[in-house]
């Protein structure tokens, strides 16, 4: 058997609360950056499919938006996308931030950690309701002594929805190989679904927009709410092998526009520089990136805003 020969291929969905580390795990399994990763929650808005090869198995990873209490239309669309990603998968990984559960047992969980645990319990209830089995991946085990997670493992095992439990650190790779091997075993017999050298099926225009949005979220920190979107308006292949990319950053208020631009345009220039640098590395060719900012107070209520990022409007 050659290195690229595939005898099994299928889909594995990674579900869980916002900020559990789903995008980081996807990137770790694939070995390439296919999902944006920030320190903020609710970063992933649509399923990003990464393609990993483990032995003779090809695993198409569906990195879903975080599952949380959905109140606004955009939130409902994100949660619907998450469960849709899991519905047809050959394997499901429920990723949990185990440090939150350990902190809760010690009586010093933060408000955000308590929300994360509540989201985890909702996922468990939904798995019970749909009678779906999952692998449990307890993430962030590098943040505390391992014996502290044993009571958490026992409690979650008693829910009856997990086939196996894995202790991992998506950040540094601990335990991820065991999880990857278990996923590979779950893939059905068949030929490759994607070319062996392909790491993601996300259209390049969409991925480029996500790269820029990641740089925005990282730079703006807590100053800018999540009411922003990046659209790639044009993608022009040049004769010299370079690509000209024009993107618009859509925000909900004039005040948000001022934040994105920064004093004398310093902020948007730095965001553009960082995004351009990463796109050059991803594409391995020169990239000319042009960023503009537009205010649209009602963009979250427009149908075309959702179709562009792969979400359903009517949820």
PDB file of C-alpha atoms in Angstrom:
ATOM      1  CA  UNK A   1       0.000   0.000   0.000  1.00  0.00           C
ATOM      2  CA  UNK A   2       1.409   3.409  -0.935  1.00  0.00           C
ATOM      3  CA  UNK A   3       1.422   6.322   1.480  1.00  0.00           C
ATOM      4  CA  UNK A   4      -1.532   8.008  -0.198  1.00  0.00           C
ATOM      5  CA  UNK A   5      -3.702   4.926  -0.796  1.00  0.00           C
ATOM      6  CA  UNK A   6      -7.078   5.324   0.897  1.00  0.00           C
ATOM      7  CA  UNK A   7      -9.245   2.335   1.818  1.00  0.00           C
ATOM      8  CA  UNK A   8     -11.621   4.108   4.202  1.00  0.00           C
ATOM      9  CA  UNK A   9     -13.117   7.577   4.091  1.00  0.00           C
ATOM     10  CA  UNK A  10     -15.831   9.432   5.950  1.00  0.00           C
ATOM     11  CA  UNK A  11     -16.885  12.433   8.013  1.00  0.00           C
ATOM     12  CA  UNK A  12     -16.161  13.281  11.656  1.00  0.00           C
ATOM     13  CA  UNK A  13     -17.975  16.176  13.318  1.00  0.00           C
ATOM     14  CA  UNK A  14     -16.411  18.073  16.201  1.00  0.00           C
ATOM     15  CA  UNK A  15     -19.101  19.627  18.390  1.00  0.00           C
ATOM     16  CA  UNK A  16     -19.057  21.437  21.704  1.00  0.00           C
ATOM     17  CA  UNK A  17     -19.413  24.678  23.583  1.00  0.00           C
ATOM     18  CA  UNK A  18     -17.902  27.913  22.262  1.00  0.00           C
ATOM     19  CA  UNK A  19     -14.182  28.211  22.982  1.00  0.00           C
ATOM     20  CA  UNK A  20     -13.776  24.497  23.809  1.00  0.00           C
ATOM     21  CA  UNK A  21     -10.954  24.361  21.264  1.00  0.00           C
ATOM     22  CA  UNK A  22     -12.708  22.846  18.243  1.00  0.00           C
ATOM     23  CA  UNK A  23     -10.844  24.871  15.624  1.00  0.00           C
ATOM     24  CA  UNK A  24      -7.508  24.211  17.336  1.00  0.00           C
ATOM     25  CA  UNK A  25      -8.245  20.468  17.342  1.00  0.00           C
ATOM     26  CA  UNK A  26      -9.256  20.536  13.677  1.00  0.00           C
ATOM     27  CA  UNK A  27      -6.029  22.286  12.750  1.00  0.00           C
ATOM     28  CA  UNK A  28      -3.996  19.849  14.883  1.00  0.00           C
ATOM     29  CA  UNK A  29      -5.570  16.791  13.251  1.00  0.00           C
ATOM     30  CA  UNK A  30      -5.188  18.148   9.734  1.00  0.00           C
ATOM     31  CA  UNK A  31      -1.692  19.519  10.265  1.00  0.00           C
ATOM     32  CA  UNK A  32      -2.561  22.756   8.488  1.00  0.00           C
ATOM     33  CA  UNK A  33      -4.519  25.872   9.319  1.00  0.00           C
ATOM     34  CA  UNK A  34      -8.054  25.438   7.993  1.00  0.00           C
ATOM     35  CA  UNK A  35     -10.112  27.044  10.771  1.00  0.00           C
ATOM     36  CA  UNK A  36      -9.520  30.413  12.400  1.00  0.00           C
ATOM     37  CA  UNK A  37      -8.457  30.305  16.025  1.00  0.00           C
ATOM     38  CA  UNK A  38      -8.764  33.183  18.504  1.00  0.00           C
ATOM     39  CA  UNK A  39      -9.080  33.550  22.250  1.00  0.00           C
ATOM     40  CA  UNK A  40     -12.682  34.659  21.787  1.00  0.00           C
ATOM     41  CA  UNK A  41     -15.799  32.485  21.789  1.00  0.00           C
ATOM     42  CA  UNK A  42     -18.147  31.965  18.843  1.00  0.00           C
ATOM     43  CA  UNK A  43     -15.346  32.482  16.322  1.00  0.00           C
ATOM     44  CA  UNK A  44     -16.406  29.771  13.871  1.00  0.00           C
ATOM     45  CA  UNK A  45     -19.647  30.687  12.104  1.00  0.00           C
ATOM     46  CA  UNK A  46     -19.966  27.840   9.624  1.00  0.00           C
ATOM     47  CA  UNK A  47     -18.695  24.255   9.335  1.00  0.00           C
ATOM     48  CA  UNK A  48     -15.100  24.237   8.110  1.00  0.00           C
ATOM     49  CA  UNK A  49     -14.068  20.923   6.634  1.00  0.00           C
ATOM     50  CA  UNK A  50     -10.486  19.846   7.090  1.00  0.00           C
ATOM     51  CA  UNK A  51      -9.145  16.720   5.424  1.00  0.00           C
ATOM     52  CA  UNK A  52      -6.813  14.498   7.460  1.00  0.00           C
ATOM     53  CA  UNK A  53      -5.183  11.192   6.542  1.00  0.00           C
ATOM     54  CA  UNK A  54      -4.548   8.658   9.304  1.00  0.00           C
ATOM     55  CA  UNK A  55      -3.043   5.445   7.997  1.00  0.00           C
ATOM     56  CA  UNK A  56      -5.269   4.219   5.156  1.00  0.00           C
ATOM     57  CA  UNK A  57      -8.222   6.346   6.306  1.00  0.00           C
ATOM     58  CA  UNK A  58      -9.248   9.775   5.111  1.00  0.00           C
ATOM     59  CA  UNK A  59     -11.133  11.763   7.754  1.00  0.00           C
ATOM     60  CA  UNK A  60     -13.115  14.794   6.629  1.00  0.00           C
ATOM     61  CA  UNK A  61     -13.391  16.929   9.753  1.00  0.00           C
ATOM     62  CA  UNK A  62     -16.426  19.132  10.198  1.00  0.00           C
ATOM     63  CA  UNK A  63     -15.480  21.933  12.589  1.00  0.00           C
ATOM     64  CA  UNK A  64     -18.812  23.317  13.717  1.00  0.00           C
ATOM     65  CA  UNK A  65     -19.851  26.583  15.389  1.00  0.00           C
ATOM     66  CA  UNK A  66     -20.089  26.438  19.168  1.00  0.00           C
ATOM     67  CA  UNK A  67     -23.371  25.175  20.604  1.00  0.00           C
ATOM     68  CA  UNK A  68     -24.845  27.696  23.025  1.00  0.00           C
ATOM     69  CA  UNK A  69     -28.147  29.336  23.976  1.00  0.00           C
ATOM     70  CA  UNK A  70     -29.352  30.896  20.725  1.00  0.00           C
ATOM     71  CA  UNK A  71     -31.378  34.102  20.960  1.00  0.00           C
ATOM     72  CA  UNK A  72     -30.646  36.153  17.832  1.00  0.00           C
ATOM     73  CA  UNK A  73     -31.156  35.005  14.261  1.00  0.00           C
ATOM     74  CA  UNK A  74     -27.408  34.734  13.652  1.00  0.00           C
ATOM     75  CA  UNK A  75     -26.990  32.659  16.816  1.00  0.00           C
ATOM     76  CA  UNK A  76     -29.814  30.312  15.802  1.00  0.00           C
ATOM     77  CA  UNK A  77     -28.272  29.854  12.360  1.00  0.00           C
ATOM     78  CA  UNK A  78     -24.890  29.014  13.909  1.00  0.00           C
ATOM     79  CA  UNK A  79     -26.334  26.399  16.284  1.00  0.00           C
ATOM     80  CA  UNK A  80     -28.413  24.889  13.464  1.00  0.00           C
ATOM     81  CA  UNK A  81     -25.230  24.587  11.392  1.00  0.00           C
ATOM     82  CA  UNK A  82     -23.466  22.841  14.268  1.00  0.00           C
ATOM     83  CA  UNK A  83     -26.099  20.129  14.673  1.00  0.00           C
ATOM     84  CA  UNK A  84     -26.479  19.775  10.907  1.00  0.00           C
ATOM     85  CA  UNK A  85     -22.754  19.068  10.725  1.00  0.00           C
ATOM     86  CA  UNK A  86     -23.139  16.253  13.247  1.00  0.00           C
ATOM     87  CA  UNK A  87     -26.313  14.740  11.806  1.00  0.00           C
ATOM     88  CA  UNK A  88     -24.749  12.911   8.882  1.00  0.00           C
ATOM     89  CA  UNK A  89     -21.274  12.301  10.297  1.00  0.00           C
ATOM     90  CA  UNK A  90     -19.753   8.826  10.594  1.00  0.00           C
ATOM     91  CA  UNK A  91     -18.262   9.824  13.939  1.00  0.00           C
ATOM     92  CA  UNK A  92     -18.925  12.611  16.449  1.00  0.00           C
ATOM     93  CA  UNK A  93     -16.407  14.120  18.842  1.00  0.00           C
ATOM     94  CA  UNK A  94     -17.831  16.061  21.766  1.00  0.00           C
ATOM     95  CA  UNK A  95     -15.004  18.361  22.794  1.00  0.00           C
ATOM     96  CA  UNK A  96     -15.157  19.693  26.347  1.00  0.00           C
ATOM     97  CA  UNK A  97     -13.013  22.274  28.105  1.00  0.00           C
ATOM     98  CA  UNK A  98     -12.114  20.015  31.026  1.00  0.00           C
ATOM     99  CA  UNK A  99     -10.421  22.854  32.912  1.00  0.00           C
ATOM    100  CA  UNK A 100     -13.860  24.433  33.377  1.00  0.00           C
ATOM    101  CA  UNK A 101     -15.257  21.245  34.957  1.00  0.00           C
ATOM    102  CA  UNK A 102     -12.194  20.858  37.200  1.00  0.00           C
ATOM    103  CA  UNK A 103     -12.497  24.489  38.321  1.00  0.00           C
ATOM    104  CA  UNK A 104     -16.210  24.028  39.002  1.00  0.00           C
ATOM    105  CA  UNK A 105     -15.561  21.017  41.237  1.00  0.00           C
ATOM    106  CA  UNK A 106     -12.986  23.073  43.116  1.00  0.00           C
ATOM    107  CA  UNK A 107     -15.541  25.845  43.589  1.00  0.00           C
ATOM    108  CA  UNK A 108     -13.598  28.507  41.697  1.00  0.00           C
ATOM    109  CA  UNK A 109     -15.113  28.406  38.193  1.00  0.00           C
ATOM    110  CA  UNK A 110     -15.514  31.735  36.422  1.00  0.00           C
ATOM    111  CA  UNK A 111     -18.808  32.882  34.953  1.00  0.00           C
ATOM    112  CA  UNK A 112     -17.579  31.962  31.466  1.00  0.00           C
ATOM    113  CA  UNK A 113     -16.584  28.473  32.654  1.00  0.00           C
ATOM    114  CA  UNK A 114     -20.011  27.927  34.216  1.00  0.00           C
ATOM    115  CA  UNK A 115     -21.633  28.933  30.920  1.00  0.00           C
ATOM    116  CA  UNK A 116     -19.358  26.473  29.117  1.00  0.00           C
ATOM    117  CA  UNK A 117     -20.447  23.650  31.439  1.00  0.00           C
ATOM    118  CA  UNK A 118     -24.115  24.538  30.894  1.00  0.00           C
ATOM    119  CA  UNK A 119     -23.515  24.373  27.137  1.00  0.00           C
ATOM    120  CA  UNK A 120     -21.822  20.981  27.562  1.00  0.00           C
ATOM    121  CA  UNK A 121     -24.858  19.667  29.422  1.00  0.00           C
ATOM    122  CA  UNK A 122     -27.128  20.860  26.606  1.00  0.00           C
ATOM    123  CA  UNK A 123     -25.015  18.911  24.112  1.00  0.00           C
ATOM    124  CA  UNK A 124     -25.291  15.800  26.280  1.00  0.00           C
ATOM    125  CA  UNK A 125     -29.077  16.218  26.475  1.00  0.00           C
ATOM    126  CA  UNK A 126     -29.282  16.580  22.691  1.00  0.00           C
ATOM    127  CA  UNK A 127     -27.143  13.471  22.152  1.00  0.00           C
ATOM    128  CA  UNK A 128     -29.508  11.553  24.444  1.00  0.00           C
ATOM    129  CA  UNK A 129     -32.540  12.931  22.621  1.00  0.00           C
ATOM    130  CA  UNK A 130     -31.209  11.956  19.179  1.00  0.00           C
ATOM    131  CA  UNK A 131     -29.756   8.671  20.504  1.00  0.00           C
ATOM    132  CA  UNK A 132     -26.383   9.503  18.982  1.00  0.00           C
ATOM    133  CA  UNK A 133     -23.130   8.137  20.376  1.00  0.00           C
ATOM    134  CA  UNK A 134     -19.969  10.203  20.493  1.00  0.00           C
ATOM    135  CA  UNK A 135     -16.336  10.174  21.463  1.00  0.00           C
ATOM    136  CA  UNK A 136     -15.662  12.441  24.438  1.00  0.00           C
ATOM    137  CA  UNK A 137     -12.465  14.489  24.177  1.00  0.00           C
ATOM    138  CA  UNK A 138     -11.526  16.229  27.407  1.00  0.00           C
ATOM    139  CA  UNK A 139      -9.430  19.139  26.187  1.00  0.00           C
ATOM    140  CA  UNK A 140      -6.913  21.433  27.941  1.00  0.00           C
ATOM    141  CA  UNK A 141      -5.559  18.693  30.221  1.00  0.00           C
ATOM    142  CA  UNK A 142      -2.219  20.531  30.232  1.00  0.00           C
ATOM    143  CA  UNK A 143      -3.719  23.145  32.572  1.00  0.00           C
ATOM    144  CA  UNK A 144      -4.045  21.024  35.747  1.00  0.00           C
ATOM    145  CA  UNK A 145      -2.811  17.774  37.405  1.00  0.00           C
ATOM    146  CA  UNK A 146      -4.433  14.825  35.631  1.00  0.00           C
ATOM    147  CA  UNK A 147      -5.826  13.211  38.782  1.00  0.00           C
ATOM    148  CA  UNK A 148      -8.170  16.192  39.156  1.00  0.00           C
ATOM    149  CA  UNK A 149     -10.074  15.200  36.021  1.00  0.00           C
ATOM    150  CA  UNK A 150     -10.891  11.634  37.155  1.00  0.00           C
ATOM    151  CA  UNK A 151     -14.170  12.592  38.936  1.00  0.00           C
ATOM    152  CA  UNK A 152     -15.190  14.562  35.838  1.00  0.00           C
ATOM    153  CA  UNK A 153     -14.505  11.539  33.631  1.00  0.00           C
ATOM    154  CA  UNK A 154     -16.640   9.370  35.908  1.00  0.00           C
ATOM    155  CA  UNK A 155     -19.537  11.840  35.898  1.00  0.00           C
ATOM    156  CA  UNK A 156     -19.522  12.253  32.123  1.00  0.00           C
ATOM    157  CA  UNK A 157     -19.116   8.514  31.524  1.00  0.00           C
ATOM    158  CA  UNK A 158     -22.279   7.928  33.554  1.00  0.00           C
ATOM    159  CA  UNK A 159     -24.305   9.977  31.036  1.00  0.00           C
ATOM    160  CA  UNK A 160     -24.200   6.948  28.718  1.00  0.00           C
ATOM    161  CA  UNK A 161     -23.678   8.906  25.496  1.00  0.00           C
ATOM    162  CA  UNK A 162     -19.946   8.277  24.999  1.00  0.00           C
ATOM    163  CA  UNK A 163     -18.255   5.248  23.446  1.00  0.00           C
ATOM    164  CA  UNK A 164     -14.746   6.251  24.496  1.00  0.00           C
ATOM    165  CA  UNK A 165     -13.105   9.043  26.480  1.00  0.00           C
ATOM    166  CA  UNK A 166      -9.850  10.731  25.456  1.00  0.00           C
ATOM    167  CA  UNK A 167      -7.749  13.150  27.484  1.00  0.00           C
ATOM    168  CA  UNK A 168      -6.119  15.597  25.076  1.00  0.00           C
ATOM    169  CA  UNK A 169      -4.477  18.958  24.643  1.00  0.00           C
ATOM    170  CA  UNK A 170      -5.362  20.318  21.219  1.00  0.00           C
ATOM    171  CA  UNK A 171      -2.865  23.112  21.878  1.00  0.00           C
ATOM    172  CA  UNK A 172       0.236  20.935  22.290  1.00  0.00           C
ATOM    173  CA  UNK A 173      -0.977  17.681  20.699  1.00  0.00           C
ATOM    174  CA  UNK A 174      -1.051  15.438  23.799  1.00  0.00           C
ATOM    175  CA  UNK A 175      -3.394  12.480  23.251  1.00  0.00           C
ATOM    176  CA  UNK A 176      -4.533  13.670  19.811  1.00  0.00           C
ATOM    177  CA  UNK A 177      -2.936  10.716  17.984  1.00  0.00           C
ATOM    178  CA  UNK A 178      -5.074   8.246  19.979  1.00  0.00           C
ATOM    179  CA  UNK A 179      -8.205  10.193  19.121  1.00  0.00           C
ATOM    180  CA  UNK A 180      -7.194  10.338  15.445  1.00  0.00           C
ATOM    181  CA  UNK A 181      -6.645   6.558  15.376  1.00  0.00           C
ATOM    182  CA  UNK A 182     -10.087   5.938  16.912  1.00  0.00           C
ATOM    183  CA  UNK A 183     -11.714   8.222  14.333  1.00  0.00           C
ATOM    184  CA  UNK A 184      -9.883   6.441  11.523  1.00  0.00           C
ATOM    185  CA  UNK A 185     -11.297   3.107  12.680  1.00  0.00           C
ATOM    186  CA  UNK A 186     -14.827   4.550  12.461  1.00  0.00           C
ATOM    187  CA  UNK A 187     -14.505   5.611   8.833  1.00  0.00           C
ATOM    188  CA  UNK A 188     -16.420   3.343   6.430  1.00  0.00           C
ATOM    189  CA  UNK A 189     -14.691   1.416   3.639  1.00  0.00           C
ATOM    190  CA  UNK A 190     -14.354   3.420   0.461  1.00  0.00           C
ATOM    191  CA  UNK A 191     -12.109   5.481  -1.744  1.00  0.00           C
ATOM    192  CA  UNK A 192     -10.848   8.986  -0.971  1.00  0.00           C
ATOM    193  CA  UNK A 193     -13.464  11.753  -0.906  1.00  0.00           C
ATOM    194  CA  UNK A 194     -10.845  14.439  -1.572  1.00  0.00           C
ATOM    195  CA  UNK A 195      -7.447  14.543  -3.315  1.00  0.00           C
ATOM    196  CA  UNK A 196      -4.726  13.364  -0.879  1.00  0.00           C
ATOM    197  CA  UNK A 197      -2.931  16.740  -0.910  1.00  0.00           C
ATOM    198  CA  UNK A 198      -6.061  18.768  -0.169  1.00  0.00           C
ATOM    199  CA  UNK A 199      -6.541  20.022   3.387  1.00  0.00           C
ATOM    200  CA  UNK A 200      -9.848  21.903   3.157  1.00  0.00           C
ATOM    201  CA  UNK A 201     -12.829  22.308   0.856  1.00  0.00           C
ATOM    202  CA  UNK A 202     -13.508  25.859   1.976  1.00  0.00           C
ATOM    203  CA  UNK A 203     -13.572  28.148  -1.067  1.00  0.00           C
ATOM    204  CA  UNK A 204     -10.461  30.313  -1.052  1.00  0.00           C
ATOM    205  CA  UNK A 205     -12.448  33.561  -1.111  1.00  0.00           C
ATOM    206  CA  UNK A 206     -14.270  32.454   2.039  1.00  0.00           C
ATOM    207  CA  UNK A 207     -11.116  31.290   3.794  1.00  0.00           C
ATOM    208  CA  UNK A 208      -9.396  34.581   2.937  1.00  0.00           C
ATOM    209  CA  UNK A 209     -12.283  36.452   4.571  1.00  0.00           C
ATOM    210  CA  UNK A 210     -11.962  34.268   7.667  1.00  0.00           C
ATOM    211  CA  UNK A 211      -8.234  35.012   7.892  1.00  0.00           C
ATOM    212  CA  UNK A 212      -8.972  38.741   7.940  1.00  0.00           C
ATOM    213  CA  UNK A 213     -11.780  38.286  10.485  1.00  0.00           C
ATOM    214  CA  UNK A 214      -9.402  36.380  12.742  1.00  0.00           C
ATOM    215  CA  UNK A 215      -6.925  39.266  12.671  1.00  0.00           C
ATOM    216  CA  UNK A 216      -9.765  41.681  13.472  1.00  0.00           C
ATOM    217  CA  UNK A 217     -10.897  39.682  16.509  1.00  0.00           C
ATOM    218  CA  UNK A 218      -7.367  39.262  17.815  1.00  0.00           C
ATOM    219  CA  UNK A 219      -6.542  42.962  17.465  1.00  0.00           C
ATOM    220  CA  UNK A 220      -9.810  44.416  18.738  1.00  0.00           C
ATOM    221  CA  UNK A 221      -9.944  42.190  21.851  1.00  0.00           C
ATOM    222  CA  UNK A 222     -13.012  43.092  23.928  1.00  0.00           C
ATOM    223  CA  UNK A 223     -13.522  46.471  22.248  1.00  0.00           C
ATOM    224  CA  UNK A 224     -15.566  45.224  19.325  1.00  0.00           C
ATOM    225  CA  UNK A 225     -18.626  42.978  19.649  1.00  0.00           C
ATOM    226  CA  UNK A 226     -19.195  40.059  17.290  1.00  0.00           C
ATOM    227  CA  UNK A 227     -21.470  42.096  15.037  1.00  0.00           C
ATOM    228  CA  UNK A 228     -18.961  42.177  12.227  1.00  0.00           C
ATOM    229  CA  UNK A 229     -18.527  40.270   8.998  1.00  0.00           C
ATOM    230  CA  UNK A 230     -15.821  40.155   6.343  1.00  0.00           C
ATOM    231  CA  UNK A 231     -16.742  39.604   2.696  1.00  0.00           C
ATOM    232  CA  UNK A 232     -14.304  38.995  -0.148  1.00  0.00           C
ATOM    233  CA  UNK A 233     -15.793  41.253  -2.824  1.00  0.00           C
ATOM    234  CA  UNK A 234     -13.302  40.450  -5.581  1.00  0.00           C
ATOM    235  CA  UNK A 235     -10.545  37.901  -6.254  1.00  0.00           C
ATOM    236  CA  UNK A 236      -8.471  38.696  -9.322  1.00  0.00           C
ATOM    237  CA  UNK A 237      -5.719  36.408 -10.619  1.00  0.00           C
ATOM    238  CA  UNK A 238      -2.925  38.526 -12.112  1.00  0.00           C
ATOM    239  CA  UNK A 239      -0.696  37.580 -15.047  1.00  0.00           C
ATOM    240  CA  UNK A 240       2.428  37.752 -12.865  1.00  0.00           C
ATOM    241  CA  UNK A 241       1.065  34.959 -10.623  1.00  0.00           C
ATOM    242  CA  UNK A 242      -0.075  37.242  -7.822  1.00  0.00           C
ATOM    243  CA  UNK A 243      -3.656  37.708  -6.679  1.00  0.00           C
ATOM    244  CA  UNK A 244      -5.532  40.945  -5.948  1.00  0.00           C
ATOM    245  CA  UNK A 245      -8.039  40.542  -3.116  1.00  0.00           C
ATOM    246  CA  UNK A 246     -10.571  43.196  -2.145  1.00  0.00           C
ATOM    247  CA  UNK A 247     -12.517  42.735   1.072  1.00  0.00           C
ATOM    248  CA  UNK A 248     -15.135  44.741   2.919  1.00  0.00           C
ATOM    249  CA  UNK A 249     -15.465  44.669   6.709  1.00  0.00           C
ATOM    250  CA  UNK A 250     -19.140  45.107   7.615  1.00  0.00           C
ATOM    251  CA  UNK A 251     -19.905  46.536  11.073  1.00  0.00           C
ATOM    252  CA  UNK A 252     -23.144  47.518  12.758  1.00  0.00           C
ATOM    253  CA  UNK A 253     -22.354  51.040  13.966  1.00  0.00           C
ATOM    254  CA  UNK A 254     -20.303  54.106  13.057  1.00  0.00           C
ATOM    255  CA  UNK A 255     -18.467  53.763  16.356  1.00  0.00           C
ATOM    256  CA  UNK A 256     -17.386  50.249  15.390  1.00  0.00           C
ATOM    257  CA  UNK A 257     -16.057  51.575  12.083  1.00  0.00           C
ATOM    258  CA  UNK A 258     -13.878  54.070  13.932  1.00  0.00           C
ATOM    259  CA  UNK A 259     -12.504  51.255  16.112  1.00  0.00           C
ATOM    260  CA  UNK A 260     -11.616  49.108  13.092  1.00  0.00           C
ATOM    261  CA  UNK A 261      -9.935  52.002  11.298  1.00  0.00           C
ATOM    262  CA  UNK A 262      -7.986  53.199  14.340  1.00  0.00           C
ATOM    263  CA  UNK A 263      -6.195  56.516  14.693  1.00  0.00           C
ATOM    264  CA  UNK A 264      -5.038  57.694  11.262  1.00  0.00           C
ATOM    265  CA  UNK A 265      -5.968  54.247   9.896  1.00  0.00           C
ATOM    266  CA  UNK A 266      -3.283  52.514  11.990  1.00  0.00           C
ATOM    267  CA  UNK A 267      -5.500  49.636  13.106  1.00  0.00           C
ATOM    268  CA  UNK A 268      -6.820  48.585   9.708  1.00  0.00           C
ATOM    269  CA  UNK A 269      -3.319  48.875   8.238  1.00  0.00           C
ATOM    270  CA  UNK A 270      -1.966  46.434  10.832  1.00  0.00           C
ATOM    271  CA  UNK A 271      -4.923  44.068  10.339  1.00  0.00           C
ATOM    272  CA  UNK A 272      -4.300  44.146   6.583  1.00  0.00           C
ATOM    273  CA  UNK A 273      -0.571  43.532   7.063  1.00  0.00           C
ATOM    274  CA  UNK A 274      -1.127  40.476   9.251  1.00  0.00           C
ATOM    275  CA  UNK A 275      -3.853  39.047   7.001  1.00  0.00           C
ATOM    276  CA  UNK A 276      -1.742  39.607   3.883  1.00  0.00           C
ATOM    277  CA  UNK A 277       1.254  37.890   5.508  1.00  0.00           C
ATOM    278  CA  UNK A 278      -0.791  34.788   6.333  1.00  0.00           C
ATOM    279  CA  UNK A 279      -2.457  34.659   2.910  1.00  0.00           C
ATOM    280  CA  UNK A 280       0.956  34.838   1.226  1.00  0.00           C
ATOM    281  CA  UNK A 281       2.085  31.872   3.329  1.00  0.00           C
ATOM    282  CA  UNK A 282      -1.098  29.898   2.568  1.00  0.00           C
ATOM    283  CA  UNK A 283      -1.090  30.589  -1.179  1.00  0.00           C
ATOM    284  CA  UNK A 284       2.678  30.623  -1.637  1.00  0.00           C
ATOM    285  CA  UNK A 285       2.481  33.637  -3.964  1.00  0.00           C
ATOM    286  CA  UNK A 286       2.232  37.435  -3.729  1.00  0.00           C
ATOM    287  CA  UNK A 287      -1.071  38.812  -2.425  1.00  0.00           C
ATOM    288  CA  UNK A 288      -2.317  42.385  -2.828  1.00  0.00           C
ATOM    289  CA  UNK A 289      -4.983  42.869  -0.142  1.00  0.00           C
ATOM    290  CA  UNK A 290      -7.283  45.897  -0.016  1.00  0.00           C
ATOM    291  CA  UNK A 291      -9.593  46.400   2.979  1.00  0.00           C
ATOM    292  CA  UNK A 292     -12.600  48.720   3.255  1.00  0.00           C
ATOM    293  CA  UNK A 293     -15.065  49.272   6.107  1.00  0.00           C
ATOM    294  CA  UNK A 294     -18.830  49.622   5.637  1.00  0.00           C
ATOM    295  CA  UNK A 295     -21.564  50.324   8.201  1.00  0.00           C
ATOM    296  CA  UNK A 296     -24.763  48.284   7.859  1.00  0.00           C
ATOM    297  CA  UNK A 297     -26.894  48.303  11.012  1.00  0.00           C
ATOM    298  CA  UNK A 298     -29.154  45.523   9.709  1.00  0.00           C
ATOM    299  CA  UNK A 299     -26.687  43.144   8.066  1.00  0.00           C
ATOM    300  CA  UNK A 300     -27.623  40.348  10.489  1.00  0.00           C
ATOM    301  CA  UNK A 301     -31.225  40.533   9.246  1.00  0.00           C
ATOM    302  CA  UNK A 302     -30.360  40.252   5.531  1.00  0.00           C
ATOM    303  CA  UNK A 303     -30.703  36.881   3.829  1.00  0.00           C
ATOM    304  CA  UNK A 304     -27.683  37.391   1.553  1.00  0.00           C
ATOM    305  CA  UNK A 305     -25.428  37.941   4.588  1.00  0.00           C
ATOM    306  CA  UNK A 306     -26.052  34.322   5.587  1.00  0.00           C
ATOM    307  CA  UNK A 307     -25.768  32.568   2.233  1.00  0.00           C
ATOM    308  CA  UNK A 308     -22.285  34.000   1.782  1.00  0.00           C
ATOM    309  CA  UNK A 309     -21.015  32.283   4.924  1.00  0.00           C
ATOM    310  CA  UNK A 310     -22.889  29.013   4.476  1.00  0.00           C
ATOM    311  CA  UNK A 311     -25.622  29.523   7.083  1.00  0.00           C
ATOM    312  CA  UNK A 312     -29.392  29.143   6.841  1.00  0.00           C
ATOM    313  CA  UNK A 313     -31.405  32.346   7.184  1.00  0.00           C
ATOM    314  CA  UNK A 314     -34.790  30.789   8.066  1.00  0.00           C
ATOM    315  CA  UNK A 315     -34.114  29.247  11.474  1.00  0.00           C
TER     316      UNK A 315
END
